[in-house]
Structures are given as structure tokens and as C-alpha cells.
PDB file of C-alpha atoms and ligand atoms in Angstrom:
ATOM      1  CA  MET T 112      29.945 -14.384  -4.657  1.00 73.00           C
ATOM      2  CA  LYS T 113      32.570 -15.628  -2.221  1.00 79.00           C
ATOM      3  CA  GLY T 114      35.307 -15.824  -4.858  1.00 87.00           C
ATOM      4  CA  ARG T 115      35.529 -19.596  -4.875  1.00 87.00           C
ATOM      5  CA  ALA T 116      33.828 -22.410  -6.721  1.00 87.00           C
ATOM      6  CA  CYS T 117      30.577 -23.631  -5.255  1.00 82.00           C
ATOM      7  CA  ASP T 118      30.859 -27.206  -4.107  1.00 85.00           C
ATOM      8  CA  GLY T 119      27.599 -27.430  -2.184  1.00 84.00           C
ATOM      9  CA  PRO T 120      24.321 -28.917  -3.382  1.00 88.00           C
ATOM     10  CA  LEU T 121      22.312 -26.843  -5.892  1.00 86.00           C
ATOM     11  CA  SER T 122      18.572 -26.201  -5.678  1.00 90.00           C
ATOM     12  CA  ASN T 123      16.129 -24.197  -7.798  1.00 91.00           C
ATOM     13  CA  TYR T 124      14.083 -21.478  -6.097  1.00 90.00           C
ATOM     14  CA  SER T 125      11.438 -19.197  -7.553  1.00 88.00           C
ATOM     15  CA  LEU T 126      11.938 -15.647  -6.296  1.00 89.00           C
ATOM     16  CA  ALA T 127       9.150 -14.136  -8.373  1.00 87.00           C
ATOM     17  CA  HIS T 128       6.429 -15.109 -10.757  1.00 84.00           C
ATOM     18  CA  ASN T 129       4.166 -13.476 -13.291  1.00 88.00           C
ATOM     19  CA  TYR T 130       0.799 -12.602 -11.895  1.00 84.00           C
ATOM     20  CA  GLN T 131      -2.100 -11.452 -14.027  1.00 93.00           C
ATOM     21  CA  THR T 132      -4.649  -9.306 -12.239  1.00 94.00           C
ATOM     22  CA  ASP T 133      -6.308  -5.890 -12.348  1.00 94.00           C
ATOM     23  CA  ILE T 134      -4.329  -2.912 -11.042  1.00 95.00           C
ATOM     24  CA  LEU T 135      -4.949   0.733 -10.296  1.00 96.00           C
ATOM     25  CA  GLU T 136      -1.912   2.981 -10.585  1.00 94.00           C
ATOM     26  CA  VAL T 137      -2.212   6.246  -8.674  1.00 92.00           C
ATOM     27  CA  VAL T 138       0.224   8.958  -9.806  1.00 86.00           C
ATOM     28  CA  PHE T 139       0.915  12.011  -7.678  1.00 80.00           C
ATOM     29  CA  SER T 140       2.608  15.252  -8.442  1.00 74.00           C
ATOM     30  CA  GLY T 141       3.675  18.060  -6.159  1.00 71.00           C
ATOM     31  CA  ARG T 142       4.387  17.307  -2.521  1.00 70.00           C
ATOM     32  CA  LEU T 143       3.065  13.737  -2.697  1.00 71.00           C
ATOM     33  CA  ASP T 144       5.540  12.849  -5.437  1.00 68.00           C
ATOM     34  CA  VAL T 145       8.791  11.036  -4.729  1.00 52.00           C
ATOM     35  CA  GLY T 146      10.693  14.280  -4.199  1.00 54.00           C
ATOM     36  CA  GLY T 147       8.169  15.752  -1.792  1.00 64.00           C
ATOM     37  CA  ALA T 148       6.820  12.860   0.252  1.00 76.00           C
ATOM     38  CA  SER T 149       8.709  10.632   2.644  1.00 85.00           C
ATOM     39  CA  GLU T 150       8.598   6.876   2.365  1.00 85.00           C
ATOM     40  CA  GLN T 151       6.544   6.897   5.576  1.00 92.00           C
ATOM     41  CA  THR T 152       3.981   9.162   3.941  1.00 92.00           C
ATOM     42  CA  ARG T 153       3.723   7.047   0.814  1.00 91.00           C
ATOM     43  CA  PHE T 154       3.410   3.746   2.696  1.00 94.00           C
ATOM     44  CA  SER T 155       0.935   5.270   5.166  1.00 96.00           C
ATOM     45  CA  LEU T 156      -1.171   6.721   2.341  1.00 95.00           C
ATOM     46  CA  LEU T 157      -1.120   3.433   0.443  1.00 96.00           C
ATOM     47  CA  TYR T 158      -2.422   1.424   3.382  1.00 97.00           C
ATOM     48  CA  ALA T 159      -4.931   4.108   4.339  1.00 97.00           C
ATOM     49  CA  LEU T 160      -6.368   3.974   0.809  1.00 97.00           C
ATOM     50  CA  LEU T 161      -6.579   0.181   0.925  1.00 98.00           C
ATOM     51  CA  GLU T 162      -8.400   0.313   4.262  1.00 97.00           C
ATOM     52  CA  GLY T 163     -10.660   3.060   2.923  1.00 97.00           C
ATOM     53  CA  ALA T 164     -11.449   1.021  -0.167  1.00 97.00           C
ATOM     54  CA  SER T 165     -12.233  -2.000   1.932  1.00 97.00           C
ATOM     55  CA  SER T 166     -14.695  -0.144   4.155  1.00 96.00           C
ATOM     56  CA  ALA T 167     -16.240   2.210   1.557  1.00 97.00           C
ATOM     57  CA  LEU T 168     -16.756  -0.426  -1.123  1.00 97.00           C
ATOM     58  CA  GLU T 169     -17.153  -3.496   1.098  1.00 97.00           C
ATOM     59  CA  ILE T 170     -14.211  -5.225  -0.517  1.00 96.00           C
ATOM     60  CA  SER T 171     -12.525  -7.809   1.669  1.00 96.00           C
ATOM     61  CA  ARG T 172      -9.169  -6.403   2.727  1.00 95.00           C
ATOM     62  CA  ASP T 173      -7.619  -9.735   1.766  1.00 95.00           C
ATOM     63  CA  ASP T 174      -8.843  -9.243  -1.823  1.00 96.00           C
ATOM     64  CA  VAL T 175      -6.889  -6.014  -2.433  1.00 96.00           C
ATOM     65  CA  ASP T 176      -3.320  -5.057  -1.704  1.00 96.00           C
ATOM     66  CA  GLY T 177      -0.829  -2.512  -2.895  1.00 96.00           C
ATOM     67  CA  THR T 178       2.767  -1.535  -3.373  1.00 94.00           C
ATOM     68  CA  LEU T 179       4.932   1.471  -4.111  1.00 90.00           C
ATOM     69  CA  TYR T 180       6.280   1.627  -7.625  1.00 88.00           C
ATOM     70  CA  ARG T 181       9.152   3.933  -8.460  1.00 80.00           C
ATOM     71  CA  ARG T 182       9.179   5.019 -12.070  1.00 75.00           C
ATOM     72  CA  THR T 183      12.405   5.724 -13.890  1.00 68.00           C
ATOM     73  CA  ALA T 184      11.232   9.236 -14.719  1.00 65.00           C
ATOM     74  CA  GLY T 185      11.561  10.129 -11.025  1.00 63.00           C
ATOM     75  CA  THR T 186       7.949   9.824 -10.075  1.00 67.00           C
ATOM     76  CA  SER T 187       6.554   7.474  -7.505  1.00 73.00           C
ATOM     77  CA  THR T 188       3.204   5.803  -7.861  1.00 86.00           C
ATOM     78  CA  LEU T 189       0.963   3.723  -5.679  1.00 92.00           C
ATOM     79  CA  VAL T 190      -0.258   0.513  -7.240  1.00 95.00           C
ATOM     80  CA  LEU T 191      -3.399  -1.052  -5.817  1.00 97.00           C
ATOM     81  CA  PHE T 192      -4.222  -4.492  -7.136  1.00 96.00           C
ATOM     82  CA  ASP T 193      -6.619  -7.384  -6.805  1.00 96.00           C
ATOM     83  CA  THR T 194      -5.011 -10.276  -4.992  1.00 95.00           C
ATOM     84  CA  VAL T 195      -7.430 -12.647  -6.669  1.00 91.00           C
ATOM     85  CA  PRO T 196      -5.744 -14.168  -9.748  1.00 88.00           C
ATOM     86  CA  GLY T 197      -7.276 -12.700 -12.876  1.00 90.00           C
ATOM     87  CA  GLY T 198      -8.743  -9.821 -10.893  1.00 89.00           C
ATOM     88  CA  ALA T 199     -12.073  -9.594  -9.124  1.00 91.00           C
ATOM     89  CA  GLY T 200     -13.008  -6.045 -10.098  1.00 94.00           C
ATOM     90  CA  GLY T 201     -11.801  -4.454  -6.853  1.00 96.00           C
ATOM     91  CA  ALA T 202      -9.159  -2.215  -8.464  1.00 96.00           C
ATOM     92  CA  LYS T 203     -11.663  -1.047 -11.059  1.00 96.00           C
ATOM     93  CA  ARG T 204     -14.245  -0.254  -8.404  1.00 97.00           C
ATOM     94  CA  ILE T 205     -11.660   1.687  -6.391  1.00 98.00           C
ATOM     95  CA  ALA T 206     -10.831   3.783  -9.467  1.00 97.00           C
ATOM     96  CA  GLU T 207     -14.496   4.489 -10.152  1.00 97.00           C
ATOM     97  CA  ALA T 208     -15.206   5.542  -6.563  1.00 97.00           C
ATOM     98  CA  PHE T 209     -11.848   7.111  -5.667  1.00 96.00           C
ATOM     99  CA  PRO T 210     -13.301  10.181  -3.880  1.00 96.00           C
ATOM    100  CA  GLU T 211     -15.342   7.923  -1.574  1.00 97.00           C
ATOM    101  CA  VAL T 212     -12.271   5.769  -0.947  1.00 97.00           C
ATOM    102  CA  ILE T 213     -10.263   8.865   0.035  1.00 96.00           C
ATOM    103  CA  GLY T 214     -13.089   9.980   2.323  1.00 97.00           C
ATOM    104  CA  ALA T 215     -13.335   6.601   4.049  1.00 97.00           C
ATOM    105  CA  ALA T 216      -9.559   6.433   4.419  1.00 97.00           C
ATOM    106  CA  HIS T 217      -9.529   9.917   5.952  1.00 97.00           C
ATOM    107  CA  GLU T 218     -12.257   9.024   8.416  1.00 97.00           C
ATOM    108  CA  ARG T 219     -10.487   5.823   9.428  1.00 97.00           C
ATOM    109  CA  VAL T 220      -7.131   7.430  10.209  1.00 97.00           C
ATOM    110  CA  ARG T 221      -8.647  10.582  11.733  1.00 96.00           C
ATOM    111  CA  ASN T 222     -10.807   8.685  14.215  1.00 95.00           C
ATOM    112  CA  CYS T 223      -8.368   6.057  15.455  1.00 97.00           C
ATOM    113  CA  ASP T 224      -7.301   6.131  19.098  1.00 96.00           C
ATOM    114  CA  CYS T 225      -3.658   5.190  18.611  1.00 97.00           C
ATOM    115  CA  GLY T 226      -0.863   7.763  18.734  1.00 96.00           C
ATOM    116  CA  ALA T 227      -0.639   9.991  15.674  1.00 96.00           C
ATOM    117  CA  GLU T 228       3.062   9.200  15.263  1.00 96.00           C
ATOM    118  CA  THR T 229       2.329   5.485  14.987  1.00 97.00           C
ATOM    119  CA  SER T 230      -0.429   3.157  13.774  1.00 97.00           C
ATOM    120  CA  CYS T 231      -2.365   0.122  14.902  1.00 97.00           C
ATOM    121  CA  TYR T 232      -4.487  -2.727  13.582  1.00 97.00           C
ATOM    122  CA  SER T 233      -7.573  -0.481  13.708  1.00 96.00           C
ATOM    123  CA  CYS T 234      -6.190   2.029  11.222  1.00 97.00           C
ATOM    124  CA  LEU T 235      -3.243   1.111   8.982  1.00 97.00           C
ATOM    125  CA  ARG T 236      -1.734  -2.175  10.094  1.00 97.00           C
ATOM    126  CA  THR T 237      -2.557  -5.657   8.907  1.00 96.00           C
ATOM    127  CA  TYR T 238      -0.798  -8.967   9.221  1.00 95.00           C
ATOM    128  CA  ARG T 239       0.169  -8.716   5.563  1.00 93.00           C
ATOM    129  CA  ASN T 240       1.923  -5.351   5.895  1.00 95.00           C
ATOM    130  CA  GLN T 241       3.835  -6.226   9.066  1.00 96.00           C
ATOM    131  CA  TYR T 242       7.118  -5.681   7.249  1.00 95.00           C
ATOM    132  CA  PHE T 243       6.172  -1.975   6.968  1.00 95.00           C
ATOM    133  CA  HIS T 244       4.663  -1.412  10.432  1.00 97.00           C
ATOM    134  CA  ASP T 245       7.582   0.750  11.558  1.00 96.00           C
ATOM    135  CA  ARG T 246       6.936   3.096   8.610  1.00 95.00           C
ATOM    136  CA  LEU T 247       3.165   3.453   9.041  1.00 97.00           C
ATOM    137  CA  ARG T 248       2.181   6.702  10.742  1.00 97.00           C
ATOM    138  CA  ARG T 249      -1.366   7.855  11.167  1.00 97.00           C
ATOM    139  CA  ASP T 250      -0.388  11.551  11.043  1.00 96.00           C
ATOM    140  CA  ALA T 251       1.475  11.062   7.754  1.00 95.00           C
ATOM    141  CA  ALA T 252      -1.541   9.371   6.182  1.00 96.00           C
ATOM    142  CA  LEU T 253      -3.865  12.074   7.496  1.00 96.00           C
ATOM    143  CA  GLU T 254      -1.700  14.878   6.119  1.00 93.00           C
ATOM    144  CA  ALA T 255      -1.529  13.231   2.685  1.00 92.00           C
ATOM    145  CA  LEU T 256      -5.275  12.592   2.647  1.00 94.00           C
ATOM    146  CA  ASP T 257      -5.918  16.201   3.680  1.00 93.00           C
ATOM    147  CA  ALA T 258      -3.963  17.246   0.599  1.00 88.00           C
ATOM    148  CA  LEU T 259      -6.168  15.066  -1.583  1.00 88.00           C
ATOM    149  CA  LEU T 260      -9.524  16.164  -0.185  1.00 85.00           C
TER     150      LEU T 260
HETATM  151 ZN1   ZN D 513      -4.665   3.271  14.900  1.00 92.19          ZN
END
């Protein structure tokens, strides 16, 4: 990359690995799709749904996580997955009880005391999503959840 031969020591690093688990892919159209929703909205909705799933279905928050997945067709999806290798049934339960998950997520973000333009550890933030804290907004999650209810 620097235009010269590498003369330093070489080491092997694993940057990714295959991981077999259960997933739930949530596809949106309209204003929650990639063209209509900001990255803040999509991240905020993702973490609101994970918190809602955890409280509505009594799934440990450490046992489920999620990510944004951008499809080549121009759509954006949310992927919720079991963090337990092989899956522990959390993603399947979330799919089966999705309306309750949305309701619990809505209640959680609506009733938090932090500023609407931000988030806190009582609504959307966790240690695991600290990389995204600056993009998590309670008002964005609430608006997206309002559209789903
Ligand atoms: Zn909060």
C-alpha cells in the first residue's frame, strides 16, 4: 500500500469468521427504507427493537444483537440475530411476537427521561453499541415505531 516492498515481520490476523446462528431479517419499504430513513433512524430503530424484544420476551439483551444490512437492490434491512452460537431461539421468538416487540420498544423510548435528540443507557444505549451512541436518537426511534404501530 505504501508503494514499497514490505520488510517488516508478517503476522496472520482473522478479521472475520463464519458464524452460524438464527437471524431475523426485517425489510422495510416506504419512508423506513434506505432512501427514506436516515442512518440515525435505522440504527435507533434497530436498538429500540432489540431492547423491546429483551423486555417483552424476557430475552437477555446479551443473547440478541443486530446490524444494518444494505442489499444490492437498494433496500436496507435490519438483521436481528442470536449471539449464542447455533442460535437460542431468540430471533424466532422475536419474529413470532413482532407486534409485542414493537409495542415494548415504543413504550421504552417514549417513557425515557433523556433528551429526545439523544439517548441513554435506559433506552437505546448499551456497552456493545457504544460505537453507534452518537447516532442513537430517541425521537428518531419513536417516529419510526409510530410508523409501524
Ligand atoms: Zn434514554
